[in-house]
Coordinates of N, CA and C in Angstrom, one line a residue:
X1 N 0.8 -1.2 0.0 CA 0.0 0.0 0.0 C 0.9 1.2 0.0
X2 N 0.9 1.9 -1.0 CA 1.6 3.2 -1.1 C 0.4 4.3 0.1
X3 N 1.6 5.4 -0.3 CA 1.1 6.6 0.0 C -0.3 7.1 0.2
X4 N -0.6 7.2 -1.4 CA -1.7 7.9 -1.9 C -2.9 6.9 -1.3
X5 N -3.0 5.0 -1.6 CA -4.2 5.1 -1.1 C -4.0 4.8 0.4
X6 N -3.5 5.5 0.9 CA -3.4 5.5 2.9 C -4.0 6.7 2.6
X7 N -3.8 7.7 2.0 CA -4.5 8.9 2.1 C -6.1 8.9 1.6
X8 N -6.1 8.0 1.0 CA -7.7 7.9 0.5 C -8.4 6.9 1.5
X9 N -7.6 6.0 2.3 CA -8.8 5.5 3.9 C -9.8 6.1 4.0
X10 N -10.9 5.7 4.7 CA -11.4 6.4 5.6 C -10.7 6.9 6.8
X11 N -11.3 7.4 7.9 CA -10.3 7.8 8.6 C -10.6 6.7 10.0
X12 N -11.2 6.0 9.9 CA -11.0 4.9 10.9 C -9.9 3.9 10.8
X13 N -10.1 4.0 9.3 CA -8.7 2.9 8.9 C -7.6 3.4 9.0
X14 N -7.3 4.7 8.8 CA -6.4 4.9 9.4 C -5.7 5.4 10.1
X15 N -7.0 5.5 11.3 CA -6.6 5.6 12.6 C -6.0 3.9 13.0
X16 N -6.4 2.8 12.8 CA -6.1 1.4 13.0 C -5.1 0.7 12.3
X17 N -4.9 1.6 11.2 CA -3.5 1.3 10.5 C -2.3 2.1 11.2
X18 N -2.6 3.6 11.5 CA -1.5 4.1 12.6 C -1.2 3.0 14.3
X19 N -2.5 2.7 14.7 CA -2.3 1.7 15.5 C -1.2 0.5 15.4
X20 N -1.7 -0.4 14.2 CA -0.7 -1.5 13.9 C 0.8 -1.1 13.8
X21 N 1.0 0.1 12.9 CA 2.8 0.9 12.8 C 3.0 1.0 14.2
X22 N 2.3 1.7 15.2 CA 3.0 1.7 16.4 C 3.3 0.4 17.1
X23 N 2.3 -0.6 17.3 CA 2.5 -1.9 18.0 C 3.8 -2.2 17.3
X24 N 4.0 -2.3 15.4 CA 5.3 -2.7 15.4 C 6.1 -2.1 15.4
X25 N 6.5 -0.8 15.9 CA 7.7 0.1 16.1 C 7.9 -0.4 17.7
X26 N 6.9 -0.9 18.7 CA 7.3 -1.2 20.3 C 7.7 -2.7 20.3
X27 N 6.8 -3.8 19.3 CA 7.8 -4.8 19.4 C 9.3 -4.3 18.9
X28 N 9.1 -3.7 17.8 CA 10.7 -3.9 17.3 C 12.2 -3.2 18.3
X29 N 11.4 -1.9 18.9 CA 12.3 -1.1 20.1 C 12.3 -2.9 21.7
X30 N 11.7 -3.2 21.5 CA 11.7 -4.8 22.4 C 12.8 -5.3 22.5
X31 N 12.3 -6.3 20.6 CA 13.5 -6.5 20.0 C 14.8 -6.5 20.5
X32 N 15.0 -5.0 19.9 CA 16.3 -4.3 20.2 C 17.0 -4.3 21.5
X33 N 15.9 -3.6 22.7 CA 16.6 -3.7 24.4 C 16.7 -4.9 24.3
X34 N 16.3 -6.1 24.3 CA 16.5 -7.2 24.3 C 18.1 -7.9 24.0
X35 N 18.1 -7.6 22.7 CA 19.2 -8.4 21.8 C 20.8 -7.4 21.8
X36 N 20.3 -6.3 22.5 CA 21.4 -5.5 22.4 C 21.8 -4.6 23.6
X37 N 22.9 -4.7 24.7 CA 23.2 -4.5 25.8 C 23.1 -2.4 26.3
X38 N 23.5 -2.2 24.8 CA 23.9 -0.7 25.3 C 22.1 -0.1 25.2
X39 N 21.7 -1.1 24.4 CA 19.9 -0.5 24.1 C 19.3 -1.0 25.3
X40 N 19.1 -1.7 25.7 CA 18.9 -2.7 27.2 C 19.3 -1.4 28.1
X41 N 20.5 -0.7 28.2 CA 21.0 0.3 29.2 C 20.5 1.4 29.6
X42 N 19.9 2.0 27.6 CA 19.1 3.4 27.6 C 18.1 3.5 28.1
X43 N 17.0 2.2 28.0 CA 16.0 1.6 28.4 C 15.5 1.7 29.5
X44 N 16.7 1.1 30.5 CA 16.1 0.8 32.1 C 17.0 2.2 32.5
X45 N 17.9 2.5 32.3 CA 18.9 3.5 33.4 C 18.6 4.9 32.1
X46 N 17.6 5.5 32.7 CA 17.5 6.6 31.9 C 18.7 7.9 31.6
X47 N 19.1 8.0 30.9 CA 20.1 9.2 30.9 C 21.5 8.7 30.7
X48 N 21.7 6.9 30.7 CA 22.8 6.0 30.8 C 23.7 6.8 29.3
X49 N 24.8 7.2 29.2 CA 25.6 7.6 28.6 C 26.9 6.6 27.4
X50 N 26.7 6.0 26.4 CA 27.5 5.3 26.6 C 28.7 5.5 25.0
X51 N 29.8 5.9 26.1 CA 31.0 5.9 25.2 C 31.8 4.7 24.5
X52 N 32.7 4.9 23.5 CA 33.3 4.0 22.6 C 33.6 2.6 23.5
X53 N 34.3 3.1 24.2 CA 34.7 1.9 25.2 C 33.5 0.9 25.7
X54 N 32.5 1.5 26.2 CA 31.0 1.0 26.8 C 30.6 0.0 25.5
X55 N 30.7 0.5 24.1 CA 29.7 -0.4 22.9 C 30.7 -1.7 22.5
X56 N 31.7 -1.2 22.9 CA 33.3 -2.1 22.6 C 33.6 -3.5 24.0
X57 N 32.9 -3.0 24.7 CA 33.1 -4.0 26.2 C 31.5 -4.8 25.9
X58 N 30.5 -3.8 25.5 CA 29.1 -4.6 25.1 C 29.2 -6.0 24.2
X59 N 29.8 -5.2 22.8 CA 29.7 -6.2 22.2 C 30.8 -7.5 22.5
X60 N 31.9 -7.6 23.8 CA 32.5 -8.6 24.5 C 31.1 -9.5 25.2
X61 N 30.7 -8.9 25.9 CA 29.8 -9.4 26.7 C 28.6 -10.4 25.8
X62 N 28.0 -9.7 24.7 CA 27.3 -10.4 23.4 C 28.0 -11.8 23.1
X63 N 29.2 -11.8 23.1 CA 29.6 -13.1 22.9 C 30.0 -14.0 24.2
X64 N 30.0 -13.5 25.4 CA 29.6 -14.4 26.6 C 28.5 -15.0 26.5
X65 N 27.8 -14.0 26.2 CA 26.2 -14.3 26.3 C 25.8 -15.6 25.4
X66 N 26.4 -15.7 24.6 CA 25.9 -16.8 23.2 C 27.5 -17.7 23.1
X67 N 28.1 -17.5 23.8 CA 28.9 -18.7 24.5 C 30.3 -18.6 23.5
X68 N 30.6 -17.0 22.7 CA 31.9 -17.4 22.5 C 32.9 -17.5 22.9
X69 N 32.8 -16.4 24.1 CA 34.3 -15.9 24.6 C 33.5 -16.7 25.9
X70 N 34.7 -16.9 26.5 CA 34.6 -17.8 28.1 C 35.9 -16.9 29.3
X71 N 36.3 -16.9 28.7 CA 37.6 -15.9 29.8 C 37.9 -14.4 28.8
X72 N 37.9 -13.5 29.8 CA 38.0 -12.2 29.4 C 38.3 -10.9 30.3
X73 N 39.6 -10.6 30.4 CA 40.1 -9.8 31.4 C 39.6 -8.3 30.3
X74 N 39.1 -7.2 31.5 CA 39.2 -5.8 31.1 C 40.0 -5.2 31.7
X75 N 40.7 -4.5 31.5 CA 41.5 -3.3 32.2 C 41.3 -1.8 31.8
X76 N 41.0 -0.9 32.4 CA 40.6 0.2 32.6 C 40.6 1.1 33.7
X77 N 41.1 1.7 33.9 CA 41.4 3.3 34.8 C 39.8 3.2 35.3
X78 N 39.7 3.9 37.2 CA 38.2 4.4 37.0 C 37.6 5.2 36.8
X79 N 36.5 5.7 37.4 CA 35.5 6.4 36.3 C 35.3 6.1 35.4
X80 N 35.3 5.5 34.4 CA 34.8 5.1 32.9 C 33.7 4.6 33.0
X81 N 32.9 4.3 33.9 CA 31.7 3.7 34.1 C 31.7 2.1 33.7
X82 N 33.0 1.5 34.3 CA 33.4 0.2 33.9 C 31.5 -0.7 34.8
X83 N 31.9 -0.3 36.5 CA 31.6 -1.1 36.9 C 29.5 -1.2 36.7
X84 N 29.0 0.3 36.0 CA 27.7 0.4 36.2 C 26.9 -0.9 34.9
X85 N 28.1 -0.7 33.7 CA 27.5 -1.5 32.7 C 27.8 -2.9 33.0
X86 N 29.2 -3.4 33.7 CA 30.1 -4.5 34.0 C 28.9 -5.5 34.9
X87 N 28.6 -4.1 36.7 CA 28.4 -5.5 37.4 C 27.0 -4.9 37.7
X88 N 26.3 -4.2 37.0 CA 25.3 -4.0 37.2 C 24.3 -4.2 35.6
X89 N 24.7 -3.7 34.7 CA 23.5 -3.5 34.2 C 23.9 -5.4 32.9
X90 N 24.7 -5.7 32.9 CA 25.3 -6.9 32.3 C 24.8 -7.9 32.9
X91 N 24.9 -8.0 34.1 CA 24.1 -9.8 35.1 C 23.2 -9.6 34.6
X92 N 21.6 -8.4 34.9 CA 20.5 -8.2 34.9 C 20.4 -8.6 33.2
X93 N 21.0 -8.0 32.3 CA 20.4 -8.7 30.9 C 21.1 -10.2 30.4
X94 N 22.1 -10.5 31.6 CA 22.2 -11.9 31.3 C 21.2 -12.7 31.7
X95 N 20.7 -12.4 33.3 CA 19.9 -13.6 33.6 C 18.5 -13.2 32.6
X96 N 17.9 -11.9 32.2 CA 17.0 -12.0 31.2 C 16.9 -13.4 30.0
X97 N 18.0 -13.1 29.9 CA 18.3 -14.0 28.3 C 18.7 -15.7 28.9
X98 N 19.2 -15.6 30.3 CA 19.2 -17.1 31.1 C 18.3 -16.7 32.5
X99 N 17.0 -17.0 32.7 CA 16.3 -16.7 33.9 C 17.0 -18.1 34.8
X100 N 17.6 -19.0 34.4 CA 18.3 -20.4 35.1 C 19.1 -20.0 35.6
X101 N 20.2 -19.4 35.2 CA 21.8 -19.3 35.3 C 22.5 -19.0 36.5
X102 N 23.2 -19.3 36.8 CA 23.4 -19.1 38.3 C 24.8 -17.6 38.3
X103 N 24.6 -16.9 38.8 CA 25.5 -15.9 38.8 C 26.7 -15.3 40.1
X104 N 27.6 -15.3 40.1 CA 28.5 -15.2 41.1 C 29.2 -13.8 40.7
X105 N 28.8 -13.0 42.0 CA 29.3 -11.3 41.6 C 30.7 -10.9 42.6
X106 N 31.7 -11.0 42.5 CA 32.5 -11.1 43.8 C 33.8 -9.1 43.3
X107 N 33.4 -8.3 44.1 CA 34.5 -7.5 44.7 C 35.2 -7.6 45.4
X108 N 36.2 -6.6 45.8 CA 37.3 -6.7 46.8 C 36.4 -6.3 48.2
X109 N 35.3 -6.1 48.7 CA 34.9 -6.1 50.0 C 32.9 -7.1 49.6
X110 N 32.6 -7.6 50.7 CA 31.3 -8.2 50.9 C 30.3 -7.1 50.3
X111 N 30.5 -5.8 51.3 CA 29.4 -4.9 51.2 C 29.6 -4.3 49.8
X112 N 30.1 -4.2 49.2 CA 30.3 -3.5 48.0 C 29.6 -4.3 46.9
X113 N 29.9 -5.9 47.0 CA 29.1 -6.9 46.3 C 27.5 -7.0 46.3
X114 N 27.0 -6.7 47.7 CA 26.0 -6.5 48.2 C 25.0 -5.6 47.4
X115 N 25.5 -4.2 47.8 CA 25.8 -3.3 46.7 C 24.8 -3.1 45.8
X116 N 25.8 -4.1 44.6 CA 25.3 -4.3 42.9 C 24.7 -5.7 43.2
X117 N 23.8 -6.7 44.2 CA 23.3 -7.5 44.5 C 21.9 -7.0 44.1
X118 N 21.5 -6.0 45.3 CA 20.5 -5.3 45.7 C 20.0 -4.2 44.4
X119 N 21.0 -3.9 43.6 CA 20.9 -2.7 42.5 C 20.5 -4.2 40.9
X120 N 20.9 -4.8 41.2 CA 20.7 -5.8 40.0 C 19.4 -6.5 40.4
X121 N 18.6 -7.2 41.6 CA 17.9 -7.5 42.3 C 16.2 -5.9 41.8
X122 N 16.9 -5.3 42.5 CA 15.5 -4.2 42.1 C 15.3 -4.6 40.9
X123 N 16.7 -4.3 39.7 CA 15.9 -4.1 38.1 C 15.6 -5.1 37.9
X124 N 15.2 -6.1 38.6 CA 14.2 -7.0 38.0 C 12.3 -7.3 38.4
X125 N 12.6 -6.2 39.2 CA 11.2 -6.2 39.6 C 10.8 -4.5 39.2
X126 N 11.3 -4.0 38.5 CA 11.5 -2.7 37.3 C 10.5 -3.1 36.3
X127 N 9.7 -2.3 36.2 CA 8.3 -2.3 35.1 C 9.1 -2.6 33.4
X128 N 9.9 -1.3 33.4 CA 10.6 -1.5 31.9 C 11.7 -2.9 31.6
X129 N 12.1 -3.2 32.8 CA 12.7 -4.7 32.5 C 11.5 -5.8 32.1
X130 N 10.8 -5.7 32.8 CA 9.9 -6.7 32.9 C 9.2 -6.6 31.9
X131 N 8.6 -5.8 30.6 CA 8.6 -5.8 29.6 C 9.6 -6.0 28.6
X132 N 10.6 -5.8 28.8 CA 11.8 -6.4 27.9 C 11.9 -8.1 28.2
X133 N 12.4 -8.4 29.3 CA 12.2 -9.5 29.7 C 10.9 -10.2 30.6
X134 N 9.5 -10.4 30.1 CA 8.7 -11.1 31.1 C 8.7 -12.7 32.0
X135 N 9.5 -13.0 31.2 CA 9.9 -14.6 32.3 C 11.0 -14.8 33.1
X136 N 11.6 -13.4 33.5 CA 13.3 -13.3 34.6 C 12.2 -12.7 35.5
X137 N 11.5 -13.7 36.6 CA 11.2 -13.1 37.7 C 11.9 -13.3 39.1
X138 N 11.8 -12.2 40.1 CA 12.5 -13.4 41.4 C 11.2 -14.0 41.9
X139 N 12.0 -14.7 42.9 CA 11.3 -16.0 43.3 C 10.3 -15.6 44.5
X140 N 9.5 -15.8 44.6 CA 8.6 -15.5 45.9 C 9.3 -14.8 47.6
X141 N 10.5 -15.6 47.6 CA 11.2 -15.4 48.7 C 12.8 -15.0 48.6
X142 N 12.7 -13.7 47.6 CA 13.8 -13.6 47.2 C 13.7 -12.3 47.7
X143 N 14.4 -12.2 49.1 CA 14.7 -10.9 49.5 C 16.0 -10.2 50.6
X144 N 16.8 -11.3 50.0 CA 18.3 -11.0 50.6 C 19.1 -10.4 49.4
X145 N 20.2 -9.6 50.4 CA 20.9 -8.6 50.1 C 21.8 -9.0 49.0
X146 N 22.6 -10.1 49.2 CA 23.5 -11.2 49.1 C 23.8 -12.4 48.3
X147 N 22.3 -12.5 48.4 CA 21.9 -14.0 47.7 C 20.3 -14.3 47.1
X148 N 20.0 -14.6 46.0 CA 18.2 -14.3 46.0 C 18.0 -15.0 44.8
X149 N 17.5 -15.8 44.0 CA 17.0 -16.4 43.4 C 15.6 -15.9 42.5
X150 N 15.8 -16.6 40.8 CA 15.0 -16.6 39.9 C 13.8 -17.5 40.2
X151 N 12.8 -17.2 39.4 CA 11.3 -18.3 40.0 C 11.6 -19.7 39.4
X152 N 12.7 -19.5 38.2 CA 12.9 -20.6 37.7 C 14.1 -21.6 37.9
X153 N 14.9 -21.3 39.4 CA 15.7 -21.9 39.6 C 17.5 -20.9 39.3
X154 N 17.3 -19.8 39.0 CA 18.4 -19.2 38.8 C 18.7 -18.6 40.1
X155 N 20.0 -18.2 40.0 CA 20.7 -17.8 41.8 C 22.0 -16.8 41.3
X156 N 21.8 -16.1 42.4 CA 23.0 -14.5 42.2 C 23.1 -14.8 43.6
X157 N 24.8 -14.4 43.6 CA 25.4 -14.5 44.7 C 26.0 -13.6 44.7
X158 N 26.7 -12.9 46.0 CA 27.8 -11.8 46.0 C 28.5 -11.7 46.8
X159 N 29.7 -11.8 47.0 CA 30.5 -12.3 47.9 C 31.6 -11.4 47.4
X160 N 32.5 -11.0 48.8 CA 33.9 -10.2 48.7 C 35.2 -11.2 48.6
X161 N 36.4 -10.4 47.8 CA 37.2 -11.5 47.6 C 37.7 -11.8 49.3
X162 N 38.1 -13.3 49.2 CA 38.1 -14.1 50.5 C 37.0 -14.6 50.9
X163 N 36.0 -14.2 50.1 CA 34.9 -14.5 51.5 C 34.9 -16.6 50.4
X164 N 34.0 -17.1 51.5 CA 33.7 -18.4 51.1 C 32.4 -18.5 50.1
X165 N 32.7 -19.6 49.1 CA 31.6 -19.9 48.2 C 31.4 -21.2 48.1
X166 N 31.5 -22.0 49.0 CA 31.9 -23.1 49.4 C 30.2 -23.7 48.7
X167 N 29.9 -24.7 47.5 CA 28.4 -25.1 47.4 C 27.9 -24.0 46.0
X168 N 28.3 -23.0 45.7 CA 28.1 -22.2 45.2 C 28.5 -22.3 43.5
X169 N 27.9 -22.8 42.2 CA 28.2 -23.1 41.2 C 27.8 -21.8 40.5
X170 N 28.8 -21.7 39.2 CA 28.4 -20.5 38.8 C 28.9 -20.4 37.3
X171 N 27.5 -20.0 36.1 CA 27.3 -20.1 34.6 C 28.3 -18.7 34.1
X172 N 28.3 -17.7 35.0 CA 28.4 -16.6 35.2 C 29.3 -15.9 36.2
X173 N 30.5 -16.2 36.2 CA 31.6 -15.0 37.3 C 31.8 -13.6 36.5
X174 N 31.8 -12.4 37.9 CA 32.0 -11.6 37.4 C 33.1 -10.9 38.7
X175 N 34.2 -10.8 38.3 CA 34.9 -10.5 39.7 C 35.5 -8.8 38.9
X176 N 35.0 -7.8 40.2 CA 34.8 -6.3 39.7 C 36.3 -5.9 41.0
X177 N 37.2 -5.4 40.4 CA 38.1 -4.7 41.0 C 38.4 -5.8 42.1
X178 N 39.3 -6.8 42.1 CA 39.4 -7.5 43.1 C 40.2 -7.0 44.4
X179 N 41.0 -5.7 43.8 CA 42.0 -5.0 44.8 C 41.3 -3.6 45.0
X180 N 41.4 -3.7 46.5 CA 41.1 -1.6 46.5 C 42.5 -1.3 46.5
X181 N 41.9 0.2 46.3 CA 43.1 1.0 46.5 C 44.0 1.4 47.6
X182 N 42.6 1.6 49.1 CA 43.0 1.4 50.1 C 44.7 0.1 50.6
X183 N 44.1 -1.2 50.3 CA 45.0 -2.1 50.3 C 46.1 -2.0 49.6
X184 N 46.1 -1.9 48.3 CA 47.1 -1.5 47.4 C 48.3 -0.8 48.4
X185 N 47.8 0.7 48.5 CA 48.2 1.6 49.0 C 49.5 1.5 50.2
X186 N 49.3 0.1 51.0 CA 50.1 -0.7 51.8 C 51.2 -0.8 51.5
X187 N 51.3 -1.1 50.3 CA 52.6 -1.6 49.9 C 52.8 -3.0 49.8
X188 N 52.1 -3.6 50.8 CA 51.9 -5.4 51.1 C 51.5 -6.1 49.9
X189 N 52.0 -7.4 49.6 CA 52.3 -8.1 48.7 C 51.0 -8.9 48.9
X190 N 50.6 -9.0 50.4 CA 49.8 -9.7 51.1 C 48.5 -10.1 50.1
X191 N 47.9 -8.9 50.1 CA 46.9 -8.4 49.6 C 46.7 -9.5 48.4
X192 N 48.2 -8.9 47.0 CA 47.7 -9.9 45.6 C 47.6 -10.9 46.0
X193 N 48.4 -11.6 46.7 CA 48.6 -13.0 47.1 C 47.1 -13.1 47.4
X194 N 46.4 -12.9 48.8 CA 45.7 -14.1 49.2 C 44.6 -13.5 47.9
X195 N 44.1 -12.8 47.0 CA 43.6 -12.1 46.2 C 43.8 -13.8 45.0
X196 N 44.7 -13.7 44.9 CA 45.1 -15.2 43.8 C 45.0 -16.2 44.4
X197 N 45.6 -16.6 45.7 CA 44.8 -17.8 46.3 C 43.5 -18.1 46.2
X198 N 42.3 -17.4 46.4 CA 41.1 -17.3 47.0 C 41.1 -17.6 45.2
X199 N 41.5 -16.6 44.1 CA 40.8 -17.2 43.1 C 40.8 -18.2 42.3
X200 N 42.1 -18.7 42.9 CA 42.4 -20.3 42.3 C 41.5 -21.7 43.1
X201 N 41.4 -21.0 44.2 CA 40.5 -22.4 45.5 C 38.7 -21.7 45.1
X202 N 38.7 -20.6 44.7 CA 37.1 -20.3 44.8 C 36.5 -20.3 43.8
X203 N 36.2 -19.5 43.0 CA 35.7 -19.3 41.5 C 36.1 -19.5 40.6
X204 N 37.3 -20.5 40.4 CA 37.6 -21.2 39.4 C 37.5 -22.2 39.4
X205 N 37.3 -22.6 40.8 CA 36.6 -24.4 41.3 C 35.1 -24.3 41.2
X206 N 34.6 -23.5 41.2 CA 33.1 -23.2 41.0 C 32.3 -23.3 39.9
X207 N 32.7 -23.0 39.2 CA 32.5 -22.3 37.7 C 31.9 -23.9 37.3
X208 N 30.7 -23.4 36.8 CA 29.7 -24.8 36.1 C 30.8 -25.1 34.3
X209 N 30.0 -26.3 34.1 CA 30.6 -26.8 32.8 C 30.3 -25.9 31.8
X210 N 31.4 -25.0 31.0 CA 30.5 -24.2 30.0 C 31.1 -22.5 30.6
X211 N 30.9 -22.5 31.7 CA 30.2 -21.1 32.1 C 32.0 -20.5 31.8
X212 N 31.6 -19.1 32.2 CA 32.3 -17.7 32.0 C 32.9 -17.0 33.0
X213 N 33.9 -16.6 33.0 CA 34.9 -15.7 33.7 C 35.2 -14.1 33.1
X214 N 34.6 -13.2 33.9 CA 35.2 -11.6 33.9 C 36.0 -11.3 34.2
X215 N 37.1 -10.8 34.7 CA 37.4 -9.7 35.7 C 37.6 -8.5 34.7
X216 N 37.0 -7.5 35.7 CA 37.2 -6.3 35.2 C 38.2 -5.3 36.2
X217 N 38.9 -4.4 36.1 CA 39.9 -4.1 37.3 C 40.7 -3.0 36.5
X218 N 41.5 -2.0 37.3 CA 42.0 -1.2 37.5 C 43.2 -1.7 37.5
X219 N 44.8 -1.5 36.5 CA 45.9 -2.4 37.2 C 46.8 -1.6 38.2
X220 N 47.2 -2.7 38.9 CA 48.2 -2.1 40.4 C 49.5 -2.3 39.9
X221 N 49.9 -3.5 39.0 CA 51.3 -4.3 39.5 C 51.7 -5.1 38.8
X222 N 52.9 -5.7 39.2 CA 52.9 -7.2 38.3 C 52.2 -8.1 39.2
X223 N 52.1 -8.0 40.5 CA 51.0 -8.9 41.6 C 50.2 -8.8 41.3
X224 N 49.0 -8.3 40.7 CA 48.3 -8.1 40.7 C 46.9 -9.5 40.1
X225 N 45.6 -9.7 40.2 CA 45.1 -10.4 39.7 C 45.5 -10.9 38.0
X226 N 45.1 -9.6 37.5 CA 45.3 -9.6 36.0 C 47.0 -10.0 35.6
X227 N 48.2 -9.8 36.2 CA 49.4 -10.3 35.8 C 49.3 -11.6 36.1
X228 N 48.9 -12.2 37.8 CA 49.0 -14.1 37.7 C 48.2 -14.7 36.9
X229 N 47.2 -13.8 36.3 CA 46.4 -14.8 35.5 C 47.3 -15.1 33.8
X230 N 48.2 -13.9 33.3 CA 48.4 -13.9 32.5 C 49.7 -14.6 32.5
X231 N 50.8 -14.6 33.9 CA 51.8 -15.0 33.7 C 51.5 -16.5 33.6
X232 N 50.3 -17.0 34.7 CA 49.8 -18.4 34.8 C 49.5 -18.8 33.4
X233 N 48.9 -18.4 32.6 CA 48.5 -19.0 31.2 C 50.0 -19.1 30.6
X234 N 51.0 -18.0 30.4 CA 52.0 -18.2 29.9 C 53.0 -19.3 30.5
X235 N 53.1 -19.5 31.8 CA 53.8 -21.1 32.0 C 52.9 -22.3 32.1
X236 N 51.8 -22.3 31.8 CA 51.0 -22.9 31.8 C 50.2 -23.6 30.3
X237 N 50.7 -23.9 29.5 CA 49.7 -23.9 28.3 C 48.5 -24.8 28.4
X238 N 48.1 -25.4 29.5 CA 46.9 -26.1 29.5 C 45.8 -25.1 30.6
X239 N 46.6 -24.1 30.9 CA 45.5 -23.3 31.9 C 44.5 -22.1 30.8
X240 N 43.8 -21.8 31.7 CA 42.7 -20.7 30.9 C 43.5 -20.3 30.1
X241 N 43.2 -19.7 29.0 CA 43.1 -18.6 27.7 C 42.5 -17.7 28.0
X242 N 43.5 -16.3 28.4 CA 42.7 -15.0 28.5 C 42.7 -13.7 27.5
X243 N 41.6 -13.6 27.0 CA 41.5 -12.6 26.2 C 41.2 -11.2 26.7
X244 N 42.7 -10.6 26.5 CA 42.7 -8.9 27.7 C 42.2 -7.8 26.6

């Protein structure tokens, strides 16, 4: 139907033909939040801003999500708004797309995990999520800070580095800044260490068949998380593959 006879309708028709164009301009904007992380962002977090780096780290994440990439270190200075899209707005359209998946969010302190628990936790009981996604619900009794569950068996967890995950499997790690600065600041060696202990005994023993590894972080050092993982793959050729 061209132009001209839209303009010769009557005008009921097309008032009901403007109806149908809109229904599919709202599926198609769906669609889109849906399938695409930085659209997903504008969506729920109004006013969300997102620079080269942000569409560049998205489309990383796009291929966690559909199971290309499995290990994947970021490094970035802060402020860049690593950690809003990282450990907040990334779980929430993962478990959309897996309402199952079990999710393990771990910082360098508990409360801070907690945090982006409770901030990832709300957007799912968020009107505009729940139209993008309607079957990522929580679960009737899902009202801890720390730990809370999907209706369909999915689980987010958040824990500080050190803390125990002892039981805790996970489709999904996301370990955000494993070092503060505070600590850093010491001078103590302490810190990277038990920082790479904990993640050789915890969430790398954890990690379900399949699933995925983040870290996202600020670098300190050659101690640091991001160097043992890299120096460990380099004497190691049977250990992870990390794509920085």
């Amino acid at each position: 139907m061209d132009l001209s006879e839209i303009q010769n309708l009557p005008k009921e028709q097309k008032i009901a033909l403007l109806g149908l164009l809109d229904e599919k301009i709202q599926r198609a904007e769906l669609q889109n939040n849906k399938n695409d992380l930085i659209s997903f962002a504008k969506a729920v977090y109004p006013g969300y801003s997102a620079g080269a780096h942000h569409r560049h780290i998205a489309k990383i994440f796009k291929d966690i999500l559909d199971g290309k990439k499995k290990r994947v270190i970021i490094n970035i200075a802060p402020r860049f708004g690593k950690s809003l899209l990282t450990s907040y707005l990334f779980p929430a359209w993962f478990l959309g797309h897996k309402p199952n998946a079990k999710v393990l969010m771990a910082t360098h302190t508990a409360s801070l995990s907690e945090d982006f628990s409770r901030q990832v936790r709300n957007l799912l009981e968020d009107p505009e999520y729940k139209k993008i996604f309607p079957n990522t619900r929580l679960s009737d009794d899902s009202k801890g800070a720390g730990q809370w569950d999907t209706s369909v068996g999915g689980k987010y967890y958040a824990v500080g580095v050190g803390g125990s995950i002892a039981g805790r499997g996970a489709d999904l790690c996301v370990i955000d800044d494993p070092h503060s600065e505070q600590d850093v600041r010491t001078g103590s060696r302490t810190v990277f260490d038990q920082a790479w202990s904990w993640y050789q005994t915890g969430p790398r023993q954890r990690l379900q068949w399949g699933g995925s590894i983040v870290v996202l972080m600020t670098r300190w050092g050659l101690l640091d998380l991001t160097a043992r993982l890299i120096d460990h793959q380099i004497k190691n050729p049977d250990a992870d593959q990390w794509e920085v």
